[in-house]
Coordinates of C-alpha atoms in Angstrom, one line a residue:
Chain B
M1 CA -25.3 6.2 33.9
N2 CA -25.0 6.1 37.7
G3 CA -28.0 3.8 38.3
G4 CA -30.6 6.4 37.5
R5 CA -33.0 5.7 34.7
S6 CA -32.5 7.5 31.4
Y7 CA -34.7 7.4 28.4
A8 CA -32.1 5.1 26.7
T9 CA -32.6 2.4 29.3
D10 CA -35.5 0.0 29.5
P11 CA -37.5 -0.4 32.8
A12 CA -35.8 -2.7 35.4
P13 CA -38.3 -5.6 35.2
L14 CA -37.8 -5.9 31.5
R15 CA -34.1 -5.8 31.8
W16 CA -34.2 -8.5 34.4
A17 CA -36.5 -10.6 32.4
L18 CA -34.4 -10.4 29.3
T19 CA -31.2 -11.2 31.2
A20 CA -32.9 -14.1 32.9
A21 CA -34.1 -15.5 29.6
A22 CA -30.7 -15.3 28.1
L23 CA -29.0 -16.9 31.0
G24 CA -31.7 -19.5 31.4
F25 CA -31.3 -20.5 27.7
L26 CA -27.5 -20.7 28.0
G27 CA -27.8 -22.7 31.2
L28 CA -30.3 -25.2 29.8
F29 CA -28.6 -25.8 26.5
V30 CA -24.9 -25.2 27.2
A31 CA -24.0 -25.2 30.8
M32 CA -26.1 -28.1 32.0
P33 CA -25.2 -30.6 29.2
L34 CA -21.6 -29.7 29.8
A35 CA -21.9 -30.3 33.5
E36 CA -23.7 -33.5 32.7
V37 CA -20.8 -34.7 30.6
F38 CA -18.5 -34.4 33.6
G39 CA -21.2 -35.7 35.9
Q40 CA -21.7 -38.9 33.9
A41 CA -18.0 -39.4 33.5
L42 CA -17.4 -39.2 37.2
E43 CA -20.6 -41.1 38.2
K44 CA -18.7 -44.2 39.2
G45 CA -15.9 -42.3 40.9
W46 CA -12.4 -41.2 39.9
Q47 CA -11.1 -44.7 39.7
A48 CA -13.6 -45.8 37.1
Y49 CA -12.9 -42.5 35.2
W50 CA -9.2 -43.1 35.3
A51 CA -9.6 -46.7 34.2
A52 CA -11.7 -45.6 31.2
I53 CA -9.0 -43.3 30.1
D54 CA -5.9 -45.3 31.0
E55 CA -6.9 -48.0 28.5
P56 CA -5.0 -48.8 25.3
D57 CA -7.8 -47.9 22.8
A58 CA -8.6 -44.7 24.6
L59 CA -4.9 -43.7 24.8
S60 CA -4.5 -44.5 21.1
A61 CA -7.5 -42.3 20.3
I62 CA -6.0 -39.5 22.2
R63 CA -2.6 -39.9 20.5
L64 CA -4.2 -40.0 17.1
T65 CA -6.3 -36.9 17.8
L66 CA -3.2 -35.0 18.9
L67 CA -1.2 -36.2 15.9
A68 CA -3.9 -35.4 13.4
S69 CA -4.7 -32.0 14.8
G70 CA -1.0 -31.2 15.2
I71 CA -0.2 -31.9 11.6
A72 CA -3.4 -30.1 10.5
V73 CA -2.5 -27.0 12.5
I74 CA 1.1 -26.9 11.3
S75 CA 0.2 -27.4 7.6
N76 CA -2.7 -24.9 7.8
L77 CA -0.5 -22.4 9.6
T78 CA 2.0 -22.6 6.8
F79 CA -0.6 -22.6 4.1
G80 CA -2.7 -19.9 5.8
V81 CA 0.2 -17.5 6.1
A82 CA 1.3 -18.1 2.5
A83 CA -2.3 -17.8 1.1
A84 CA -3.1 -14.7 3.1
W85 CA 0.2 -13.1 2.1
A86 CA -0.5 -13.8 -1.6
I87 CA -4.0 -12.6 -1.4
A88 CA -3.5 -9.5 0.7
K89 CA -0.3 -8.2 -0.8
F90 CA -0.3 -9.1 -4.5
Q91 CA -2.6 -8.7 -7.5
F92 CA -2.8 -11.7 -9.7
R93 CA -5.2 -13.6 -12.0
G94 CA -7.4 -16.1 -10.3
K95 CA -7.2 -14.4 -6.9
N96 CA -11.0 -14.7 -6.5
V97 CA -10.9 -18.4 -7.3
L98 CA -8.3 -18.9 -4.6
V99 CA -10.4 -16.9 -2.0
T100 CA -13.5 -19.0 -2.9
L101 CA -11.4 -22.3 -2.7
I102 CA -10.3 -21.3 0.8
D103 CA -13.9 -20.9 1.9
L104 CA -15.0 -24.2 0.3
P105 CA -14.4 -26.3 3.5
F106 CA -16.8 -24.0 5.4
A107 CA -19.5 -24.5 2.8
V108 CA -19.1 -28.2 2.2
S109 CA -20.5 -30.7 4.7
P110 CA -17.6 -32.6 6.4
V111 CA -19.2 -35.9 5.4
I112 CA -18.8 -34.9 1.8
A113 CA -15.2 -33.9 2.4
G114 CA -14.6 -37.4 3.7
L115 CA -16.4 -39.0 0.8
I116 CA -14.2 -36.9 -1.7
Y117 CA -11.1 -38.5 -0.2
V118 CA -12.6 -41.9 -0.4
L119 CA -13.4 -41.3 -4.0
V120 CA -9.9 -40.1 -4.7
F121 CA -7.8 -42.4 -2.6
G122 CA -10.1 -45.3 -1.8
S123 CA -9.5 -48.7 -3.4
Q124 CA -12.2 -48.0 -6.0
G125 CA -11.0 -44.4 -6.4
W126 CA -8.8 -42.6 -9.0
F127 CA -5.5 -43.4 -7.3
G128 CA -6.8 -46.6 -5.7
G129 CA -5.0 -49.0 -8.1
W130 CA -1.7 -47.2 -8.0
L131 CA -1.8 -46.9 -4.2
D132 CA -2.6 -50.6 -3.8
A133 CA 0.2 -51.5 -6.1
H134 CA 2.7 -49.5 -4.0
D135 CA 1.1 -50.8 -0.8
I136 CA 0.2 -47.3 0.5
R137 CA -2.9 -47.1 2.6
I138 CA -4.6 -43.7 2.9
I139 CA -8.2 -44.5 3.4
F140 CA -9.1 -46.4 6.6
A141 CA -5.6 -45.4 7.9
V142 CA -3.9 -42.5 9.6
P143 CA -3.0 -40.5 6.5
G144 CA -6.7 -40.3 5.5
I145 CA -7.6 -39.0 8.9
V146 CA -4.9 -36.4 8.7
L147 CA -6.0 -35.4 5.3
A148 CA -9.6 -35.1 6.3
T149 CA -8.7 -33.0 9.3
V150 CA -6.5 -30.7 7.2
F151 CA -9.3 -30.2 4.7
V152 CA -11.9 -29.3 7.3
T153 CA -9.7 -26.9 9.2
F154 CA -8.2 -25.4 6.0
P155 CA -9.8 -21.9 6.2
F156 CA -9.3 -20.9 9.8
V157 CA -5.8 -19.3 9.7
A158 CA -6.1 -17.8 6.2
R159 CA -9.6 -16.3 7.0
E160 CA -8.3 -14.7 10.2
L161 CA -5.2 -13.2 8.5
I162 CA -6.5 -11.9 5.1
P163 CA -8.6 -8.9 6.4
L164 CA -5.8 -7.9 8.8
M165 CA -3.1 -8.1 6.2
Q166 CA -5.2 -6.3 3.7
S167 CA -5.7 -3.4 6.1
Q168 CA -2.0 -3.3 6.9
G169 CA -1.1 -2.9 3.3
N170 CA 2.4 -3.3 1.8
D171 CA 4.1 -0.1 3.0
E172 CA 6.1 -1.6 5.8
E173 CA 7.3 -4.5 3.7
E174 CA 8.3 -2.1 0.9
A175 CA 10.1 0.1 3.5
G176 CA 11.9 -3.0 4.7
L177 CA 13.0 -4.0 1.2
S178 CA 14.2 -0.4 0.4
L179 CA 16.3 -0.6 3.6
G180 CA 18.1 -3.6 2.2
A181 CA 16.3 -6.5 4.0
G182 CA 15.8 -9.8 2.1
G183 CA 12.5 -11.6 1.6
W184 CA 12.9 -13.8 4.7
Q185 CA 14.0 -10.9 6.9
V186 CA 10.9 -9.0 5.8
L187 CA 8.8 -12.0 6.6
F188 CA 10.2 -12.8 10.1
R189 CA 11.0 -9.2 11.2
I190 CA 8.1 -7.3 9.8
T191 CA 5.2 -9.3 8.5
L192 CA 4.9 -12.1 11.1
P193 CA 5.3 -9.8 14.1
N194 CA 2.6 -7.6 12.7
I195 CA 0.1 -10.5 12.5
K196 CA 1.2 -12.6 15.5
W197 CA -2.0 -12.1 17.5
S198 CA -4.4 -12.9 14.7
L199 CA -2.2 -15.8 13.7
L200 CA -2.3 -17.2 17.2
Y201 CA -6.1 -16.7 17.3
G202 CA -6.5 -18.5 14.0
V203 CA -4.3 -21.4 15.3
I204 CA -6.4 -21.7 18.4
L205 CA -9.7 -21.9 16.4
C206 CA -8.0 -24.3 14.0
T207 CA -6.9 -26.5 16.9
A208 CA -10.3 -26.6 18.5
R209 CA -11.9 -27.6 15.2
A210 CA -9.3 -30.2 14.4
M211 CA -9.7 -32.0 17.7
G212 CA -13.4 -32.0 17.5
E213 CA -13.8 -33.0 13.9
F214 CA -16.2 -36.0 13.5
G215 CA -18.0 -36.2 10.1
A216 CA -15.1 -36.1 7.6
V217 CA -12.9 -38.3 9.8
S218 CA -15.7 -40.8 10.4
V219 CA -16.0 -41.5 6.7
V220 CA -12.3 -42.1 6.1
S221 CA -11.4 -43.8 9.4
G222 CA -13.1 -47.2 9.2
H223 CA -13.4 -47.1 13.0
I224 CA -10.6 -49.6 13.7
R225 CA -10.1 -49.6 17.5
G226 CA -6.7 -48.7 18.7
L227 CA -5.7 -47.8 15.1
T228 CA -7.9 -45.3 13.4
N229 CA -10.3 -44.0 16.1
T230 CA -9.9 -40.4 17.1
M231 CA -11.4 -39.2 20.3
P232 CA -14.8 -38.1 18.9
L233 CA -15.0 -41.5 17.1
Q234 CA -14.0 -43.4 20.2
V235 CA -16.8 -41.6 22.1
E236 CA -19.3 -42.7 19.6
V237 CA -18.1 -46.3 19.6
L238 CA -18.2 -46.5 23.4
Y239 CA -21.6 -44.9 23.6
N240 CA -23.0 -47.3 21.1
E241 CA -21.8 -50.1 23.2
Y242 CA -23.6 -48.7 26.2
N243 CA -20.3 -48.1 27.9
F244 CA -21.5 -44.8 29.2
T245 CA -18.8 -44.1 31.8
A246 CA -16.0 -44.7 29.4
A247 CA -17.8 -42.7 26.6
F248 CA -18.3 -39.7 28.9
A249 CA -14.8 -39.9 30.3
V250 CA -13.3 -39.5 26.8
A251 CA -16.0 -36.9 26.0
S252 CA -15.1 -35.0 29.2
L253 CA -11.5 -34.8 28.0
L254 CA -12.6 -33.4 24.7
A255 CA -14.8 -30.9 26.5
L256 CA -11.9 -30.0 28.7
L257 CA -9.7 -29.3 25.7
A258 CA -12.5 -27.2 24.3
L259 CA -12.7 -25.2 27.5
V260 CA -9.0 -24.6 27.5
T261 CA -9.1 -23.4 23.9
L262 CA -11.9 -21.1 24.8
A263 CA -10.0 -19.7 27.8
A264 CA -6.9 -19.2 25.6
K265 CA -9.0 -17.4 23.0
S266 CA -10.6 -15.1 25.6
F267 CA -7.2 -14.3 27.0
L268 CA -5.9 -13.5 23.6
E269 CA -8.8 -11.1 22.9
W270 CA -8.2 -9.4 26.2
K271 CA -4.5 -9.1 25.5
V272 CA -5.0 -7.7 22.1
R273 CA -7.5 -5.1 23.3
R274 CA -5.0 -4.1 26.1
V275 CA -2.1 -3.7 23.7
H276 CA -4.3 -1.6 21.4
S277 CA -5.6 0.7 24.2
E278 CA -2.1 1.0 25.6
L279 CA -0.7 2.1 22.3
E280 CA -3.5 4.5 21.6
A281 CA -3.5 6.0 25.1
N282 CA -0.8 8.5 24.4
P283 CA -0.3 9.2 20.7
E284 CA 0.6 12.9 21.0
A285 CA 3.7 13.8 23.0
Chain J
M1 CA 24.8 11.0 -7.2
S2 CA 22.9 11.9 -10.3
I3 CA 19.8 10.0 -11.4
E4 CA 18.8 9.6 -15.0
A5 CA 15.5 8.0 -16.1
R6 CA 15.3 7.4 -19.9
H7 CA 12.1 6.8 -21.8
I8 CA 10.1 5.3 -19.0
T9 CA 6.6 4.0 -19.8
K10 CA 4.3 2.3 -17.3
T11 CA 0.9 0.9 -17.8
F12 CA -1.4 -0.7 -15.3
G13 CA -3.9 -2.7 -17.4
Q14 CA -5.7 -0.1 -19.5
F15 CA -4.3 2.8 -17.5
T16 CA -1.2 4.6 -18.7
A17 CA 0.6 6.0 -15.7
L18 CA 3.8 7.2 -17.5
R19 CA 4.2 7.8 -21.2
D20 CA 7.8 7.9 -22.4
V21 CA 9.1 10.1 -19.6
S22 CA 12.7 11.1 -19.3
L23 CA 14.1 12.9 -16.3
T24 CA 17.5 13.9 -15.0
V25 CA 18.2 14.8 -11.3
N26 CA 21.6 16.4 -10.8
D27 CA 24.0 15.3 -8.2
G28 CA 23.2 16.9 -4.8
E29 CA 20.1 18.6 -6.0
L30 CA 16.6 18.6 -4.5
L31 CA 14.1 18.1 -7.2
A32 CA 10.3 18.3 -6.8
L33 CA 8.0 16.2 -8.9
L34 CA 4.8 18.3 -8.9
G35 CA 1.5 17.3 -10.3
P36 CA -2.2 16.5 -9.6
S37 CA -3.1 13.0 -8.3
G38 CA -3.0 10.5 -11.1
S39 CA -0.3 12.4 -13.1
G40 CA 2.2 9.6 -12.7
K41 CA 4.6 11.3 -10.3
T42 CA 4.4 8.7 -7.6
T43 CA 4.8 5.9 -10.2
L44 CA 7.9 7.5 -11.5
L45 CA 9.3 7.8 -8.0
R46 CA 8.5 4.1 -7.3
I47 CA 10.2 3.0 -10.5
I48 CA 13.3 4.9 -9.6
A49 CA 13.3 3.3 -6.2
G50 CA 12.8 -0.2 -7.8
L51 CA 9.4 -0.7 -6.2
E52 CA 7.8 -0.9 -9.6
T53 CA 9.2 -2.1 -12.9
P54 CA 8.7 0.0 -16.0
D55 CA 7.2 -1.6 -19.1
P56 CA 9.8 -3.4 -21.1
D57 CA 11.3 -1.2 -23.8
P58 CA 14.9 -1.4 -25.2
A59 CA 15.2 2.4 -25.0
S60 CA 14.2 2.7 -21.4
A61 CA 16.9 2.8 -18.7
L62 CA 17.6 3.9 -15.2
V63 CA 21.1 5.2 -14.6
F64 CA 22.5 6.2 -11.2
A65 CA 25.8 8.2 -11.5
G66 CA 26.5 6.6 -14.8
R67 CA 25.8 3.0 -13.6
D68 CA 22.8 1.2 -15.2
V69 CA 20.6 0.0 -12.3
T70 CA 17.6 -1.0 -14.4
R71 CA 17.9 -4.6 -13.4
E72 CA 18.9 -4.1 -9.8
G73 CA 16.4 -4.8 -7.0
V74 CA 15.1 -2.2 -4.6
G75 CA 17.5 -3.4 -1.9
E76 CA 20.6 -3.1 -4.1
R77 CA 19.9 0.4 -5.3
R78 CA 20.6 1.9 -1.9
V79 CA 17.8 4.5 -2.0
G80 CA 16.2 6.0 1.0
F81 CA 12.5 5.9 0.5
V82 CA 10.1 8.0 2.7
F83 CA 6.5 7.0 2.4
Q84 CA 3.4 9.3 2.6
H85 CA 2.0 7.3 5.5
Y86 CA 5.4 6.9 7.1
A87 CA 5.3 3.1 6.9
L88 CA 7.2 2.8 10.3
F89 CA 7.5 -0.7 11.6
R90 CA 4.7 -0.7 14.2
N91 CA 6.1 -3.6 16.2
M92 CA 9.4 -1.8 16.7
T93 CA 10.5 1.2 18.8
V94 CA 11.8 4.4 17.2
F95 CA 15.3 3.2 17.9
E96 CA 14.7 -0.2 16.3
N97 CA 13.1 1.4 13.3
I98 CA 16.1 3.6 12.6
A99 CA 18.5 0.7 13.3
F100 CA 16.7 -1.7 11.0
G101 CA 18.6 -0.9 7.8
L102 CA 21.9 -1.5 9.6
Q103 CA 20.9 -4.6 11.3
V104 CA 19.6 -6.5 8.3
R105 CA 22.9 -6.2 6.5
P106 CA 24.7 -9.4 5.8
R107 CA 26.9 -10.4 8.7
K108 CA 30.1 -9.2 7.1
L109 CA 28.9 -5.7 6.4
R110 CA 26.9 -5.3 9.6
P111 CA 28.3 -2.6 11.9
A112 CA 29.0 -3.6 15.5
A113 CA 26.1 -3.1 18.0
K114 CA 28.0 -0.2 19.5
D115 CA 28.4 1.5 16.2
V116 CA 24.7 1.0 15.4
R117 CA 23.8 2.6 18.7
E118 CA 26.1 5.5 17.9
K119 CA 24.7 6.0 14.4
V120 CA 21.1 5.9 15.7
R121 CA 21.9 8.5 18.4
E122 CA 23.4 10.7 15.7
L123 CA 20.3 10.5 13.6
L124 CA 18.0 11.0 16.6
A125 CA 19.8 14.2 17.3
L126 CA 19.5 15.2 13.7
I127 CA 15.7 14.8 13.9
Q128 CA 15.6 16.2 17.4
L129 CA 13.8 13.3 18.9
E130 CA 16.5 11.9 21.3
S131 CA 14.1 11.5 24.2
L132 CA 11.7 9.4 22.3
A133 CA 13.9 6.5 21.2
D134 CA 11.9 3.9 23.2
R135 CA 8.5 5.0 22.0
Y136 CA 6.4 3.0 19.5
P137 CA 5.2 4.6 16.3
T138 CA 1.6 4.8 17.5
Q139 CA 2.8 6.9 20.5
L140 CA 4.2 9.6 18.2
S141 CA 2.5 12.5 16.4
G142 CA 2.3 12.6 12.6
G143 CA 5.2 15.1 12.3
Q144 CA 7.4 13.0 14.7
R145 CA 6.6 9.8 12.7
Q146 CA 7.7 11.4 9.5
R147 CA 10.9 12.6 11.0
V148 CA 11.6 9.1 12.3
A149 CA 10.8 7.7 8.8
L150 CA 13.4 10.1 7.3
A151 CA 16.0 9.2 9.9
R152 CA 15.4 5.5 9.1
A153 CA 15.9 6.1 5.4
L154 CA 19.1 8.2 6.1
A155 CA 20.5 5.4 8.4
I156 CA 21.6 3.3 5.4
E157 CA 23.5 6.4 4.0
P158 CA 21.6 6.3 0.8
K159 CA 23.0 7.8 -2.3
V160 CA 19.5 9.0 -3.2
L161 CA 16.6 10.1 -1.0
L162 CA 13.1 9.6 -2.5
L163 CA 10.2 11.2 -0.7
D164 CA 6.6 10.3 -1.7
E165 CA 4.3 13.1 -0.5
P166 CA 6.1 13.1 2.8
F167 CA 4.0 15.8 4.3
G168 CA 0.7 15.0 2.6
A169 CA -0.9 13.5 5.7
L170 CA 0.1 16.3 8.1
D171 CA -1.9 19.4 9.0
A172 CA -0.9 22.7 7.4
K173 CA 1.0 24.1 10.3
V174 CA 3.2 21.1 10.9
R175 CA 3.7 20.7 7.2
Q176 CA 5.2 24.2 6.9
G177 CA 7.6 23.6 9.7
L178 CA 8.8 20.3 8.4
R179 CA 9.2 21.7 4.9
R180 CA 11.7 24.2 6.1
W181 CA 13.4 21.6 8.3
L182 CA 13.7 19.3 5.2
R183 CA 15.3 22.1 3.2
R184 CA 17.8 22.8 6.0
L185 CA 18.5 19.1 6.3
H186 CA 19.2 18.8 2.6
D187 CA 21.6 21.7 2.9
T188 CA 23.5 19.8 5.6
V189 CA 23.4 16.3 4.2
H190 CA 23.5 17.1 0.4
V191 CA 22.0 13.8 -0.6
T192 CA 20.4 13.9 -4.1
S193 CA 16.7 14.1 -3.3
L194 CA 13.5 13.6 -5.3
L195 CA 10.3 14.9 -3.6
V196 CA 6.9 14.1 -4.9
T197 CA 4.1 16.5 -4.1
H198 CA 0.8 17.8 -5.3
D199 CA 1.3 21.0 -3.3
Q200 CA 2.8 23.7 -5.6
E201 CA 3.7 25.9 -2.6
E202 CA 5.7 23.1 -1.1
A203 CA 7.5 22.4 -4.4
L204 CA 8.3 26.1 -5.0
E205 CA 9.5 26.6 -1.5
V206 CA 11.7 23.5 -1.0
A207 CA 13.1 22.5 -4.4
D208 CA 16.1 23.6 -6.4
R209 CA 14.2 22.6 -9.5
V210 CA 10.6 21.6 -10.2
V211 CA 9.3 19.1 -12.7
V212 CA 5.6 19.6 -13.4
M213 CA 3.7 16.4 -14.5
N214 CA 0.3 16.0 -16.0
Q215 CA -1.4 13.0 -17.5
A216 CA 1.6 10.7 -17.6
R217 CA 3.9 13.3 -19.1
I218 CA 6.3 16.0 -18.0
E219 CA 4.8 19.5 -18.8
Q220 CA 7.7 21.6 -17.7
T221 CA 11.1 21.5 -16.0
G222 CA 12.7 24.5 -14.4
T223 CA 13.7 26.5 -11.4
P224 CA 10.8 27.5 -9.1
E225 CA 11.0 31.0 -10.6
E226 CA 10.9 29.8 -14.2
V227 CA 8.0 27.5 -13.6
F228 CA 6.0 30.1 -11.6
H229 CA 6.7 33.2 -13.8
H230 CA 7.1 31.6 -17.2
P231 CA 4.8 28.6 -17.3
A232 CA 5.3 26.6 -20.5
S233 CA 1.7 25.6 -20.8
E234 CA -1.9 26.4 -19.8
F235 CA -1.8 23.5 -17.4
V236 CA 1.3 24.7 -15.6
M237 CA -0.1 28.2 -15.4
D238 CA -3.4 26.9 -14.0
F239 CA -1.7 24.5 -11.6
M240 CA 0.7 27.1 -10.1
G241 CA -2.1 29.1 -8.6
S242 CA -5.6 30.5 -9.2
V243 CA -6.1 32.3 -12.5
N244 CA -8.7 34.2 -14.4
L245 CA -9.4 32.7 -17.8
F246 CA -10.7 34.6 -20.9
H247 CA -11.5 33.1 -24.3
G248 CA -10.7 34.9 -27.5
R249 CA -8.9 34.6 -30.8
I250 CA -6.0 35.9 -32.9
E251 CA -6.9 38.7 -35.3
S252 CA -4.3 40.4 -37.5
G253 CA -1.4 39.8 -35.1
K254 CA -3.3 40.7 -32.0
A255 CA -4.9 38.5 -29.4
V256 CA -8.5 39.8 -28.9
F257 CA -10.5 39.0 -25.8
G258 CA -13.5 41.3 -26.1
P259 CA -12.4 44.7 -25.2
L260 CA -9.0 43.5 -24.1
V261 CA -6.6 43.5 -27.1
L262 CA -3.0 42.5 -26.7
D263 CA -0.2 42.5 -29.1
H264 CA 0.7 39.0 -30.2
S265 CA 2.7 39.7 -33.4
A266 CA 6.0 38.3 -32.0
R267 CA 4.5 34.9 -31.3
G268 CA 3.6 34.1 -34.9
A269 CA 0.2 32.5 -34.4
V270 CA -2.2 31.7 -37.2
E271 CA -4.9 34.1 -38.0
G272 CA -8.3 33.2 -36.5
Q273 CA -6.8 30.7 -34.1
T274 CA -8.6 30.4 -30.7
A275 CA -6.6 31.8 -27.8
R276 CA -6.9 31.8 -24.1
L277 CA -5.8 34.5 -21.7
F278 CA -4.6 33.6 -18.2
V279 CA -4.2 36.3 -15.6
R280 CA -3.3 35.9 -12.0
P281 CA -5.7 37.7 -9.6
Y282 CA -2.8 39.9 -8.3
D283 CA -1.9 40.9 -11.9
L284 CA -5.2 42.7 -12.3
H285 CA -5.9 46.1 -11.0
I286 CA -9.2 48.0 -10.4
D287 CA -9.7 51.6 -11.5
R288 CA -12.7 53.7 -11.0
L289 CA -12.2 55.6 -14.3
Q290 CA -11.2 54.2 -17.7
T291 CA -7.5 54.7 -18.4
G292 CA -5.8 54.6 -21.7
N293 CA -4.8 51.0 -21.4
P294 CA -7.0 48.1 -22.4
S295 CA -9.5 47.4 -19.6
L296 CA -12.8 45.6 -18.9
R297 CA -15.9 47.1 -17.5
A298 CA -17.0 45.1 -14.5
R299 CA -19.3 45.2 -11.5
V300 CA -18.1 44.4 -8.0
L301 CA -20.0 41.4 -6.5
R302 CA -18.3 40.5 -3.3
I303 CA -15.3 41.6 -1.2
Q304 CA -13.4 39.2 1.0
A305 CA -11.0 41.1 3.2
A306 CA -10.1 38.4 5.7
G307 CA -6.6 37.1 4.6
P308 CA -3.2 38.4 3.6
Q309 CA -4.7 40.0 0.5
V310 CA -8.2 41.5 -0.3
R311 CA -10.1 39.3 -2.7
V312 CA -12.6 41.1 -5.0
E313 CA -15.0 39.1 -7.1
L314 CA -16.5 40.9 -10.1
Q315 CA -18.7 40.2 -13.0
A316 CA -17.2 41.4 -16.3
E317 CA -19.3 43.0 -19.1
T318 CA -18.5 40.0 -21.2
G319 CA -20.1 37.8 -18.6
E320 CA -17.0 36.2 -17.2
A321 CA -16.4 36.0 -13.5
V322 CA -13.2 37.8 -12.5
V323 CA -11.2 37.6 -9.3
V324 CA -8.8 40.4 -8.3
E325 CA -6.4 40.4 -5.4
M326 CA -4.8 43.5 -3.9
P327 CA -3.0 44.5 -0.8
H328 CA -5.2 45.9 2.1
A329 CA -3.7 49.4 1.9
Q330 CA -4.5 49.7 -1.8
F331 CA -8.0 48.4 -1.2
R332 CA -8.7 51.0 1.5
E333 CA -7.4 53.8 -0.9
S334 CA -9.6 52.6 -3.7
G335 CA -12.7 52.7 -1.5
I336 CA -14.6 50.2 -3.7
A337 CA -17.7 48.5 -2.5
P338 CA -20.1 45.8 -3.7
G339 CA -22.3 47.1 -6.5
D340 CA -19.7 49.6 -7.9
D341 CA -19.1 49.7 -11.6
V342 CA -15.3 49.7 -12.2
F343 CA -12.6 49.1 -14.8
V344 CA -10.3 46.1 -14.6
G345 CA -6.9 46.4 -16.2
L346 CA -4.0 44.1 -16.8
R347 CA -0.6 44.3 -15.3
D348 CA 0.7 41.0 -16.7
A349 CA -0.9 38.1 -18.5
R350 CA -0.1 35.1 -20.6
V351 CA -1.8 34.2 -23.9
F352 CA -1.9 30.6 -24.9
T353 CA -2.9 29.4 -28.4
E354 CA -3.7 25.9 -29.6
D355 CA -0.6 24.0 -30.6
W356 CA -2.2 22.8 -33.7
S357 CA -3.9 24.8 -36.6
I358 CA -7.4 24.0 -37.6

């Protein structure tokens, strides 16, 4: 291990070549494009960059993205915990159907997800007439965008929690109940603390996906500037208008959000590993 | 507080875990539910705790000290439950674990923080872990974890203590120590306790009374001595320790097992009925020469002298494998060696006949 060659190690040139290939690939396809996004955005200087972002349509897109992903994360957090709790801790009929349904948004193309909502809530759709009569707009309006985002990010929290909660079993909850705790006390004092890191991890992944969602939102949005454009849609609109600086400026914000999420995720992983190794360091005493 | 379970049946889909089981635990007693895995003992314990509901049946009821608790939830029954895998709250320290039951009480019934601390200190002293109050469960050994689990259950001053294989996940040495500790604890606290175990040694050593379960039913209830020395069925006999088994039949008031013939007239069995003879290895003795008593001719195959007793494996003339156990001194005196032809005699044995006639 101390630098000497062992039979388990490949010769140095091969190791270097493999490492270089991997790094080169990452650089070419991930790092360079990412740098280019920021390069393009700042090509005409900070002032142009700021002007592109401090503009009503862009600000409205940012607001809408934050709103849609905020609602999506909160509702999927609630749903995810509830679904994972039901699936991991109880036996019931139709459990497999529920598990499959949770996975559905992973399997279905986001465009189809958007189309489903158009079919259900659009003016020609099932509820179209009723919605029109009551003057409620879902498609080509903010509710549609929120719905599409919720749908696409549906599985993240539940998927993260189910295996953990299954492995933890029911014992602690049953112990809590036998000690006289009520259902809410068990949830907030036992179940949630036991899953908090996985929950946070699921929320981070969910946030990242919600902010970046393009396909499903694109179908239901109608691309009305300043009203129904989210950040990814705004980027597309600006780019199609050859307004590259503005397009890349908004894109760079999205990319920045993604990088922050990634950093948060890495920090969490590091933190969880540390908690585990700390706890396991001294089990016998 | 006494516990009475009446006519409890529990099925999980096609599987019947309990078939019309009735059980009484007397006030202040430590009762062991003993049986192999799948015999229904844990299910019965969980039903008494309120963690499972029995199948609906008008005759079935759970009564704690004369009060019907059948419809009460697990929290209302005030039972202390100790789980096989401890089920300590992993996100809480030892102190917080033990204090939990007091802190989740409704505000009016909740003791003051000072009293909670006092109570937890008392319990920590009882389980001899005062110095580890700030540890997390993963920082404790198995035996320590189980003691914390017990203290946590005792914190709510339960009227009944239910223990589900509490020492099952521990190694033999720790298990023995904790067993004795539990018995001493019970003698100081006097809380009515029900202990589930598949380890007959544990049940016999710890309990005031033992209930042996098999295939969703109770086979026998009695003191450890009764269950051990007077097993009511073949199953109990077999489960209480290793046995030699011989097959035979009833012939004119005698139980005949090849050359071994035993008087069976007092038991009133039907002529020609099949019978089985169960003999503990230490109830057999080996003689070099035939004595007047019924005995079997056998050849010594193997001798295993490492252990508290010497274990001799023999092949009987009738083809059965026979195991005899004897003290070391007696073995040295007898001077037997592998290959010797000897006679195996009975000191004590039990004959079981079929319950039905053919």
